[in-house]
Amino acid sequence: MELRRQHLIDPVVCIRCNTCQEACPVDAISHDANNYVVSFEKCTGCRTCVSPCPTGAIDNWLLVDRPWSVEAQFGWDELPLEQSGPAVDAVTPPPPEEVSELMAAATTATGSAVPAPASASKPYVNLYSREKPVVARVAGNRRITGDGAESDVHHVVLDFQANAFPFLEGQSIGIVPPGADDNGRARNIRLYSIASPREGERTGFNNLALTVKRVAGGVGSNYVCDLKKGDEVRVAGPFGQAFLMPDDPHANIIMICTGTGSAPFRAFTERRRRNPHDGTGRLMLFFGARTPEELPYFGPLMKLPRELIDVNLAFSRVPGQPKQYVQDKLRERADELAGLLHDANTHIYICGLKGMEQGCDEAFADICRLNALDWTGLRPVLRREGRYHVETY
Ligand code: A2P
């Protein structure tokens, strides 16, 4: 009997973020209210969708004698073990495919179809799932936007107690909100970036922090923002293998964010702050918010030593001041940034509002043009080398 390998998405791990569907160059991925699925007939096995997936749910390759139809996949609550094929070898990745031009072309959905920085530590992923979560206890929950601020952003610390939960800066976790969805099934995971360095929110404690903004009507964000100290929370993950911090004291890191997109950069900064080094690597932060009150972690950020981090804040709605976006701040620092772009140890990370991606791209193009650099040539090199990462939403 001839066995064929079928690309399938694990419904248990998938968080229905649509990244794979956006990334697929041949429209092989679709979804209904229940699942994301892959058409066997259309999928070419190019793996363009694999790297952008924040959870790894996408990376399943089943040996089958008769491929599963998309209709069958829509009905699944979990992956089948096999279909008349040998159980051993049932879920192993296919032989490495040649990473095609399509891969580079498909990085726009989240921009994260790039490898991790070469120096990044090896992450653990998918240790816990929606069905098999780890239970963490809330150690604290406080609002971190100013009193008058419209946005209600919270810093929530979760303690994993005796359970192992190894993670790296730049990874995310999934929170499983309590209750059931309209079909009576456990709710889908909500993904949040970790705001703590790998040592924990407090060094030596088995905990981590999240930066979560309350969204009107949002099941996940309201649940997390309303958590009380001592509450138990079901957690999946850790997730993410690309948006990792370079583990190299000589790496320059340019971090560009708005709002809660600052979470991974808080983790990066804390990692450097707590591990002083003799390396030459610089940290530059470009952070956009409406006003200082709306900017998460404004107070602590302003107290960081200038030798540790070069902070550039862009405020768009301060009365009497011109509207500024992060891309305006990038242009203001064109000379320093051009110097860093000439350096093969420089990494760029963008996290936050989707619109920011294009603005930053244009700013880098302008900066390059004025400084004898070619951004259209440089950007693909940075991506290929795991030095240009974008996570926008
Ligand atoms: P704006 O005042 O124009 O909304 P938010 O508070 O909605 O999360 O946004 C965070 C910051 O990002 C705000 O200052 C917002 O400005 C700004 N912003 C909105 N659109 C863009 C964009 N396309 N590029 C960069 N910053 C943006």
CSV table of N, CA, C and O in Angstrom, one decimal, residues 133-239:
chain,number,residue,atom,x,y,z
A,133,PRO,N,-3.1,21.6,30.0
A,133,PRO,CA,-2.4,22.8,30.5
A,133,PRO,C,-1.7,22.6,31.8
A,133,PRO,O,-1.9,21.6,32.5
A,134,VAL,N,-0.9,23.6,32.1
A,134,VAL,CA,-0.3,23.6,33.4
A,134,VAL,C,-1.1,24.7,34.2
A,134,VAL,O,-1.5,25.7,33.6
A,135,VAL,N,-1.3,24.4,35.5
A,135,VAL,CA,-2.0,25.4,36.3
A,135,VAL,C,-1.0,26.3,37.0
A,135,VAL,O,-0.2,25.9,37.7
A,136,ALA,N,-1.2,27.7,36.7
A,136,ALA,CA,-0.3,28.6,37.4
A,136,ALA,C,-1.2,29.4,38.4
A,136,ALA,O,-2.4,29.5,38.2
A,137,ARG,N,-0.5,30.0,39.3
A,137,ARG,CA,-1.3,30.8,40.3
A,137,ARG,C,-0.9,32.3,40.1
A,137,ARG,O,0.3,32.6,39.9
A,138,VAL,N,-1.9,33.2,40.2
A,138,VAL,CA,-1.6,34.6,40.0
A,138,VAL,C,-0.9,35.1,41.2
A,138,VAL,O,-1.4,35.0,42.4
A,139,ALA,N,0.3,35.7,41.0
A,139,ALA,CA,1.0,36.2,42.1
A,139,ALA,C,0.8,37.7,42.3
A,139,ALA,O,1.0,38.3,43.3
A,140,GLY,N,0.3,38.4,41.2
A,140,GLY,CA,0.0,39.8,41.3
A,140,GLY,C,-0.6,40.3,40.0
A,140,GLY,O,-0.5,39.7,39.0
A,141,ASN,N,-1.4,41.4,40.1
A,141,ASN,CA,-2.0,42.0,38.9
A,141,ASN,C,-2.2,43.4,39.2
A,141,ASN,O,-2.9,43.8,40.1
A,142,ARG,N,-1.5,44.3,38.4
A,142,ARG,CA,-1.6,45.7,38.7
A,142,ARG,C,-1.7,46.4,37.3
A,142,ARG,O,-1.2,46.0,36.3
A,143,ARG,N,-2.5,47.5,37.4
A,143,ARG,CA,-2.6,48.4,36.2
A,143,ARG,C,-1.3,49.2,36.0
A,143,ARG,O,-0.7,49.7,37.0
A,144,ILE,N,-0.9,49.2,34.7
A,144,ILE,CA,0.4,49.9,34.5
A,144,ILE,C,0.2,51.1,33.5
A,144,ILE,O,1.2,51.6,33.0
A,145,THR,N,-1.0,51.5,33.2
A,145,THR,CA,-1.2,52.7,32.5
A,145,THR,C,-1.6,53.7,33.5
A,145,THR,O,-2.2,53.4,34.6
A,146,GLY,N,-1.4,55.0,33.2
A,146,GLY,CA,-1.6,56.1,34.2
A,146,GLY,C,-3.1,56.2,34.6
A,146,GLY,O,-4.0,55.7,33.9
A,147,ASP,N,-3.4,57.0,35.6
A,147,ASP,CA,-4.7,57.1,36.2
A,147,ASP,C,-5.7,57.6,35.1
A,147,ASP,O,-6.8,57.1,35.0
A,148,GLY,N,-5.3,58.6,34.4
A,148,GLY,CA,-6.3,59.2,33.4
A,148,GLY,C,-6.3,58.5,32.1
A,148,GLY,O,-7.1,58.9,31.2
A,149,ALA,N,-5.5,57.4,31.9
A,149,ALA,CA,-5.4,56.8,30.6
A,149,ALA,C,-6.6,56.0,30.2
A,149,ALA,O,-7.3,55.4,31.1
A,150,GLU,N,-6.9,56.1,28.9
A,150,GLU,CA,-8.1,55.4,28.4
A,150,GLU,C,-7.8,53.9,28.4
A,150,GLU,O,-8.6,53.1,28.7
A,151,SER,N,-6.6,53.5,28.0
A,151,SER,CA,-6.3,52.1,27.9
A,151,SER,C,-5.9,51.5,29.2
A,151,SER,O,-5.2,52.1,30.0
A,152,ASP,N,-6.5,50.3,29.5
A,152,ASP,CA,-6.3,49.7,30.8
A,152,ASP,C,-5.4,48.5,30.5
A,152,ASP,O,-5.8,47.4,30.1
A,153,VAL,N,-4.1,48.7,30.8
A,153,VAL,CA,-3.1,47.7,30.6
A,153,VAL,C,-2.6,47.2,31.9
A,153,VAL,O,-2.4,47.9,32.8
A,154,HIS,N,-2.5,45.8,32.0
A,154,HIS,CA,-2.2,45.2,33.3
A,154,HIS,C,-0.9,44.4,33.2
A,154,HIS,O,-0.6,43.8,32.1
A,155,HIS,N,-0.2,44.4,34.3
A,155,HIS,CA,1.0,43.6,34.4
A,155,HIS,C,0.6,42.5,35.4
A,155,HIS,O,0.3,42.7,36.5
A,156,VAL,N,0.6,41.3,34.8
A,156,VAL,CA,0.1,40.1,35.6
A,156,VAL,C,1.2,39.1,35.7
A,156,VAL,O,1.8,38.7,34.8
A,157,VAL,N,1.4,38.7,37.0
A,157,VAL,CA,2.5,37.8,37.3
A,157,VAL,C,1.9,36.4,37.6
A,157,VAL,O,1.0,36.3,38.5
A,158,LEU,N,2.4,35.4,36.9
A,158,LEU,CA,1.9,34.0,37.1
A,158,LEU,C,3.1,33.2,37.7
A,158,LEU,O,4.2,33.2,37.2
A,159,ASP,N,2.7,32.4,38.7
A,159,ASP,CA,3.7,31.6,39.4
A,159,ASP,C,3.4,30.1,39.0
A,159,ASP,O,2.3,29.7,39.2
A,160,PHE,N,4.4,29.5,38.6
A,160,PHE,CA,4.2,28.1,38.1
A,160,PHE,C,4.5,27.1,39.3
A,160,PHE,O,4.5,25.9,39.0
A,161,GLN,N,4.9,27.6,40.4
A,161,GLN,CA,5.1,26.8,41.6
A,161,GLN,C,6.0,25.6,41.3
A,161,GLN,O,7.1,25.8,40.9
A,162,ALA,N,5.6,24.4,41.5
A,162,ALA,CA,6.6,23.2,41.4
A,162,ALA,C,6.6,22.7,39.9
A,162,ALA,O,7.3,21.8,39.6
A,163,ASN,N,5.9,23.3,39.0
A,163,ASN,CA,5.8,22.8,37.6
A,163,ASN,C,6.9,23.5,36.8
A,163,ASN,O,7.1,24.7,36.8
A,164,ALA,N,7.5,22.7,35.9
A,164,ALA,CA,8.6,23.2,35.1
A,164,ALA,C,7.9,24.1,34.0
A,164,ALA,O,7.0,23.6,33.3
A,165,PHE,N,8.4,25.3,33.7
A,165,PHE,CA,7.9,26.1,32.6
A,165,PHE,C,9.1,26.9,32.1
A,165,PHE,O,9.2,28.1,32.3
A,166,PRO,N,10.0,26.2,31.4
A,166,PRO,CA,11.2,27.0,30.9
A,166,PRO,C,10.8,27.8,29.7
A,166,PRO,O,10.0,27.4,28.8
A,167,PHE,N,11.2,29.0,29.6
A,167,PHE,CA,10.9,29.9,28.5
A,167,PHE,C,12.1,30.8,28.2
A,167,PHE,O,13.0,31.0,29.0
A,168,LEU,N,12.0,31.5,27.0
A,168,LEU,CA,13.0,32.4,26.6
A,168,LEU,C,12.4,33.8,26.3
A,168,LEU,O,11.2,33.8,26.0
A,169,GLU,N,13.2,34.8,26.4
A,169,GLU,CA,12.7,36.1,26.0
A,169,GLU,C,12.2,36.1,24.5
A,169,GLU,O,12.9,35.6,23.7
A,170,GLY,N,11.0,36.6,24.3
A,170,GLY,CA,10.5,36.6,22.9
A,170,GLY,C,9.5,35.5,22.7
A,170,GLY,O,8.8,35.5,21.7
A,171,GLN,N,9.3,34.6,23.7
A,171,GLN,CA,8.3,33.6,23.5
A,171,GLN,C,7.0,34.1,24.1
A,171,GLN,O,6.9,35.1,24.8
A,172,SER,N,5.9,33.3,23.8
A,172,SER,CA,4.6,33.6,24.3
A,172,SER,C,4.0,32.5,25.1
A,172,SER,O,4.5,31.3,25.0
A,173,ILE,N,2.9,32.7,25.8
A,173,ILE,CA,2.2,31.6,26.5
A,173,ILE,C,0.7,31.8,26.0
A,173,ILE,O,0.3,32.8,25.6
A,174,GLY,N,0.0,30.7,26.2
A,174,GLY,CA,-1.4,30.7,25.9
A,174,GLY,C,-2.2,30.6,27.2
A,174,GLY,O,-1.8,29.8,28.1
A,175,ILE,N,-3.2,31.4,27.3
A,175,ILE,CA,-4.1,31.3,28.5
A,175,ILE,C,-5.4,30.7,28.0
A,175,ILE,O,-5.9,31.0,26.9
A,176,VAL,N,-5.8,29.7,28.8
A,176,VAL,CA,-7.1,29.1,28.4
A,176,VAL,C,-8.2,29.7,29.3
A,176,VAL,O,-8.3,29.4,30.5
A,177,PRO,N,-9.0,30.6,28.7
A,177,PRO,CA,-10.1,31.2,29.6
A,177,PRO,C,-11.1,30.1,30.0
A,177,PRO,O,-11.3,29.1,29.3
A,178,PRO,N,-11.6,30.3,31.2
A,178,PRO,CA,-12.6,29.2,31.7
A,178,PRO,C,-13.9,29.3,30.9
A,178,PRO,O,-14.1,30.2,30.1
A,179,GLY,N,-14.7,28.2,31.1
A,179,GLY,CA,-15.9,28.2,30.4
A,179,GLY,C,-15.8,27.5,29.0
A,179,GLY,O,-14.8,26.9,28.7
A,180,ALA,N,-16.9,27.6,28.3
A,180,ALA,CA,-17.0,26.9,27.0
A,180,ALA,C,-17.4,27.9,25.9
A,180,ALA,O,-17.9,28.9,26.2
A,181,ASP,N,-17.0,27.5,24.6
A,181,ASP,CA,-17.4,28.4,23.5
A,181,ASP,C,-18.9,28.1,23.2
A,181,ASP,O,-19.6,27.3,23.8
A,182,ASP,N,-19.4,28.7,22.1
A,182,ASP,CA,-20.8,28.5,21.7
A,182,ASP,C,-21.1,27.0,21.4
A,182,ASP,O,-22.3,26.6,21.4
A,183,ASN,N,-20.1,26.2,21.1
A,183,ASN,CA,-20.4,24.8,20.7
A,183,ASN,C,-20.1,23.9,21.9
A,183,ASN,O,-20.1,22.7,21.8
A,184,GLY,N,-19.9,24.5,23.1
A,184,GLY,CA,-19.7,23.7,24.3
A,184,GLY,C,-18.3,23.1,24.5
A,184,GLY,O,-18.1,22.3,25.3
A,185,ARG,N,-17.4,23.6,23.6
A,185,ARG,CA,-16.0,23.1,23.7
A,185,ARG,C,-15.2,24.1,24.6
A,185,ARG,O,-15.5,25.2,24.7
A,186,ALA,N,-14.1,23.5,25.1
A,186,ALA,CA,-13.2,24.4,25.8
A,186,ALA,C,-12.8,25.6,24.9
A,186,ALA,O,-12.6,25.4,23.7
A,187,ARG,N,-12.6,26.7,25.5
A,187,ARG,CA,-12.3,27.9,24.7
A,187,ARG,C,-10.9,27.8,24.1
A,187,ARG,O,-10.0,27.2,24.7
A,188,ASN,N,-10.7,28.5,23.0
A,188,ASN,CA,-9.4,28.5,22.4
A,188,ASN,C,-8.4,29.3,23.3
A,188,ASN,O,-8.8,30.2,24.0
A,189,ILE,N,-7.2,29.0,23.0
A,189,ILE,CA,-6.1,29.6,23.8
A,189,ILE,C,-6.0,31.1,23.3
A,189,ILE,O,-6.1,31.4,22.1
A,190,ARG,N,-5.7,32.0,24.3
A,190,ARG,CA,-5.3,33.4,23.9
A,190,ARG,C,-3.8,33.5,24.2
A,190,ARG,O,-3.3,33.1,25.2
A,191,LEU,N,-3.2,34.1,23.2
A,191,LEU,CA,-1.7,34.1,23.2
A,191,LEU,C,-1.2,35.5,23.7
A,191,LEU,O,-1.7,36.5,23.3
A,192,TYR,N,-0.3,35.5,24.7
A,192,TYR,CA,0.3,36.7,25.2
A,192,TYR,C,1.8,36.6,25.3
A,192,TYR,O,2.3,35.5,25.7
A,193,SER,N,2.5,37.6,24.9
A,193,SER,CA,4.0,37.6,24.9
A,193,SER,C,4.4,37.7,26.4
A,193,SER,O,3.8,38.4,27.2
A,194,ILE,N,5.5,37.0,26.6
A,194,ILE,CA,6.1,37.0,28.0
A,194,ILE,C,6.9,38.3,28.2
A,194,ILE,O,7.7,38.7,27.3
A,195,ALA,N,6.7,39.0,29.3
A,195,ALA,CA,7.4,40.3,29.5
A,195,ALA,C,8.6,40.1,30.5
A,195,ALA,O,9.2,41.1,30.9
A,196,SER,N,8.9,38.9,30.8
A,196,SER,CA,10.0,38.7,31.8
A,196,SER,C,11.2,38.0,31.1
A,196,SER,O,11.0,37.3,30.1
A,197,PRO,N,12.4,38.1,31.7
A,197,PRO,CA,13.5,37.4,31.2
A,197,PRO,C,13.4,35.9,31.6
A,197,PRO,O,12.6,35.6,32.5
A,198,ARG,N,14.3,35.1,31.0
A,198,ARG,CA,14.2,33.6,31.3
A,198,ARG,C,14.4,33.3,32.8
A,198,ARG,O,13.9,32.2,33.2
A,199,GLU,N,15.0,34.1,33.5
A,199,GLU,CA,15.2,33.8,34.9
A,199,GLU,C,13.9,34.0,35.7
A,199,GLU,O,13.9,33.6,36.9
A,200,GLY,N,12.9,34.5,35.1
A,200,GLY,CA,11.7,34.7,35.8
A,200,GLY,C,11.5,36.2,36.1
A,200,GLY,O,12.4,37.0,36.0
A,201,GLU,N,10.2,36.6,36.4
A,201,GLU,CA,9.9,38.0,36.8
A,201,GLU,C,10.8,38.4,38.0
A,201,GLU,O,11.3,39.5,38.0
A,202,ARG,N,10.9,37.4,38.9
A,202,ARG,CA,11.9,37.7,39.9
A,202,ARG,C,12.9,36.5,39.9
A,202,ARG,O,12.5,35.4,39.8
A,203,THR,N,14.2,36.9,39.8
A,203,THR,CA,15.2,35.9,39.6
A,203,THR,C,15.1,34.8,40.6
A,203,THR,O,15.0,35.0,41.8
A,204,GLY,N,15.1,33.5,40.1
A,204,GLY,CA,15.1,32.4,41.0
A,204,GLY,C,13.7,32.0,41.4
A,204,GLY,O,13.5,30.9,41.9
A,205,PHE,N,12.7,32.8,41.0
A,205,PHE,CA,11.3,32.4,41.2
A,205,PHE,C,10.7,31.8,40.0
A,205,PHE,O,11.1,32.2,38.9
A,206,ASN,N,9.9,30.8,40.1
A,206,ASN,CA,9.4,30.1,38.9
A,206,ASN,C,8.2,30.8,38.4
A,206,ASN,O,7.0,30.3,38.4
A,207,ASN,N,8.4,32.1,37.9
A,207,ASN,CA,7.3,32.9,37.5
A,207,ASN,C,7.6,33.7,36.2
A,207,ASN,O,8.7,33.8,35.8
A,208,LEU,N,6.6,34.3,35.7
A,208,LEU,CA,6.7,35.2,34.6
A,208,LEU,C,5.6,36.3,34.6
A,208,LEU,O,4.6,36.1,35.2
A,209,ALA,N,5.8,37.4,33.8
A,209,ALA,CA,4.8,38.4,33.8
A,209,ALA,C,4.3,38.5,32.3
A,209,ALA,O,5.0,38.2,31.4
A,210,LEU,N,3.0,39.0,32.3
A,210,LEU,CA,2.4,39.3,31.0
A,210,LEU,C,2.0,40.8,31.0
A,210,LEU,O,1.7,41.3,32.0
A,211,THR,N,1.9,41.3,29.8
A,211,THR,CA,1.4,42.7,29.6
A,211,THR,C,0.1,42.6,28.8
A,211,THR,O,0.2,42.4,27.6
A,212,VAL,N,-1.0,42.9,29.4
A,212,VAL,CA,-2.3,42.6,28.7
A,212,VAL,C,-3.2,43.8,28.8
A,212,VAL,O,-3.4,44.4,29.8
A,213,LYS,N,-3.7,44.2,27.6
A,213,LYS,CA,-4.6,45.3,27.5
A,213,LYS,C,-6.0,44.8,27.4
A,213,LYS,O,-6.3,43.9,26.6
A,214,ARG,N,-6.9,45.5,28.2
A,214,ARG,CA,-8.3,45.1,28.2
A,214,ARG,C,-8.9,45.6,26.9
A,214,ARG,O,-8.8,46.7,26.5
A,215,VAL,N,-9.6,44.6,26.2
A,215,VAL,CA,-10.2,45.0,25.0
A,215,VAL,C,-11.7,44.8,25.2
A,215,VAL,O,-12.2,43.8,25.8
A,216,ALA,N,-12.5,45.8,24.8
A,216,ALA,CA,-14.0,45.8,25.1
A,216,ALA,C,-14.5,44.5,24.5
A,216,ALA,O,-14.3,44.2,23.3
A,217,GLY,N,-15.2,43.7,25.3
A,217,GLY,CA,-15.8,42.5,24.9
A,217,GLY,C,-14.9,41.3,24.7
A,217,GLY,O,-15.3,40.2,24.4
A,218,GLY,N,-13.6,41.5,24.9
A,218,GLY,CA,-12.6,40.4,24.7
A,218,GLY,C,-12.7,39.4,25.8
A,218,GLY,O,-12.5,39.8,27.0
A,219,VAL,N,-12.9,38.2,25.5
A,219,VAL,CA,-13.1,37.1,26.5
A,219,VAL,C,-11.7,36.9,27.3
A,219,VAL,O,-11.7,36.9,28.5
A,220,GLY,N,-10.6,36.8,26.5
A,220,GLY,CA,-9.3,36.5,27.1
A,220,GLY,C,-8.8,37.7,27.9
A,220,GLY,O,-8.4,37.6,29.0
A,221,SER,N,-8.8,38.9,27.3
A,221,SER,CA,-8.2,40.1,27.9
A,221,SER,C,-8.9,40.5,29.2
A,221,SER,O,-8.3,40.8,30.2
A,222,ASN,N,-10.3,40.4,29.2
A,222,ASN,CA,-11.0,40.7,30.4
A,222,ASN,C,-10.8,39.7,31.5
A,222,ASN,O,-10.7,40.1,32.7
A,223,TYR,N,-10.7,38.5,31.1
A,223,TYR,CA,-10.4,37.4,32.1
A,223,TYR,C,-9.1,37.7,32.7
A,223,TYR,O,-9.0,37.7,34.0
A,224,VAL,N,-8.0,38.0,31.9
A,224,VAL,CA,-6.7,38.1,32.5
A,224,VAL,C,-6.6,39.4,33.3
A,224,VAL,O,-6.1,39.4,34.4
A,225,CYS,N,-7.2,40.5,32.8
A,225,CYS,CA,-7.1,41.8,33.5
A,225,CYS,C,-7.9,41.8,34.8
A,225,CYS,O,-7.5,42.5,35.7
A,226,ASP,N,-8.9,40.9,34.9
A,226,ASP,CA,-9.6,40.8,36.2
A,226,ASP,C,-9.1,39.8,37.2
A,226,ASP,O,-9.7,39.6,38.2
A,227,LEU,N,-8.0,39.1,36.8
A,227,LEU,CA,-7.5,38.0,37.7
A,227,LEU,C,-7.1,38.6,39.0
A,227,LEU,O,-6.6,39.7,39.1
A,228,LYS,N,-7.4,37.8,40.1
A,228,LYS,CA,-7.0,38.3,41.4
A,228,LYS,C,-5.8,37.4,41.9
A,228,LYS,O,-5.7,36.3,41.5
A,229,LYS,N,-5.1,38.0,42.8
A,229,LYS,CA,-4.0,37.2,43.5
A,229,LYS,C,-4.5,35.9,44.0
A,229,LYS,O,-5.6,35.9,44.7
A,230,GLY,N,-3.8,34.8,43.7
A,230,GLY,CA,-4.2,33.5,44.2
A,230,GLY,C,-5.1,32.8,43.3
A,230,GLY,O,-5.3,31.5,43.4
A,231,ASP,N,-5.7,33.4,42.2
A,231,ASP,CA,-6.5,32.7,41.2
A,231,ASP,C,-5.6,31.7,40.5
A,231,ASP,O,-4.4,31.9,40.3
A,232,GLU,N,-6.3,30.6,40.1
A,232,GLU,CA,-5.6,29.6,39.3
A,232,GLU,C,-5.9,29.8,37.8
A,232,GLU,O,-7.0,30.1,37.4
A,233,VAL,N,-4.9,29.7,37.0
A,233,VAL,CA,-5.0,30.0,35.5
A,233,VAL,C,-4.4,28.8,34.8
A,233,VAL,O,-3.4,28.3,35.1
A,234,ARG,N,-5.2,28.4,33.7
A,234,ARG,CA,-4.7,27.3,32.9
A,234,ARG,C,-3.8,27.9,31.8
A,234,ARG,O,-4.2,28.8,31.0
A,235,VAL,N,-2.6,27.3,31.7
A,235,VAL,CA,-1.6,27.9,30.7
A,235,VAL,C,-1.1,26.9,29.8
A,235,VAL,O,-0.8,25.7,30.1
A,236,ALA,N,-1.0,27.3,28.5
A,236,ALA,CA,-0.4,26.4,27.5
A,236,ALA,C,0.9,27.0,27.0
A,236,ALA,O,1.1,28.2,27.2
A,237,GLY,N,1.7,26.2,26.3
A,237,GLY,CA,3.0,26.8,25.8
A,237,GLY,C,4.2,26.1,26.4
A,237,GLY,O,4.1,25.0,26.9
A,238,PRO,N,5.3,26.8,26.4
A,238,PRO,CA,5.6,28.1,25.8
A,238,PRO,C,5.5,27.9,24.2
A,238,PRO,O,5.7,26.8,23.7
A,239,PHE,N,5.3,29.1,23.6
A,239,PHE,CA,5.2,29.1,22.1
A,239,PHE,C,6.2,30.1,21.5
A,239,PHE,O,6.6,31.0,22.2
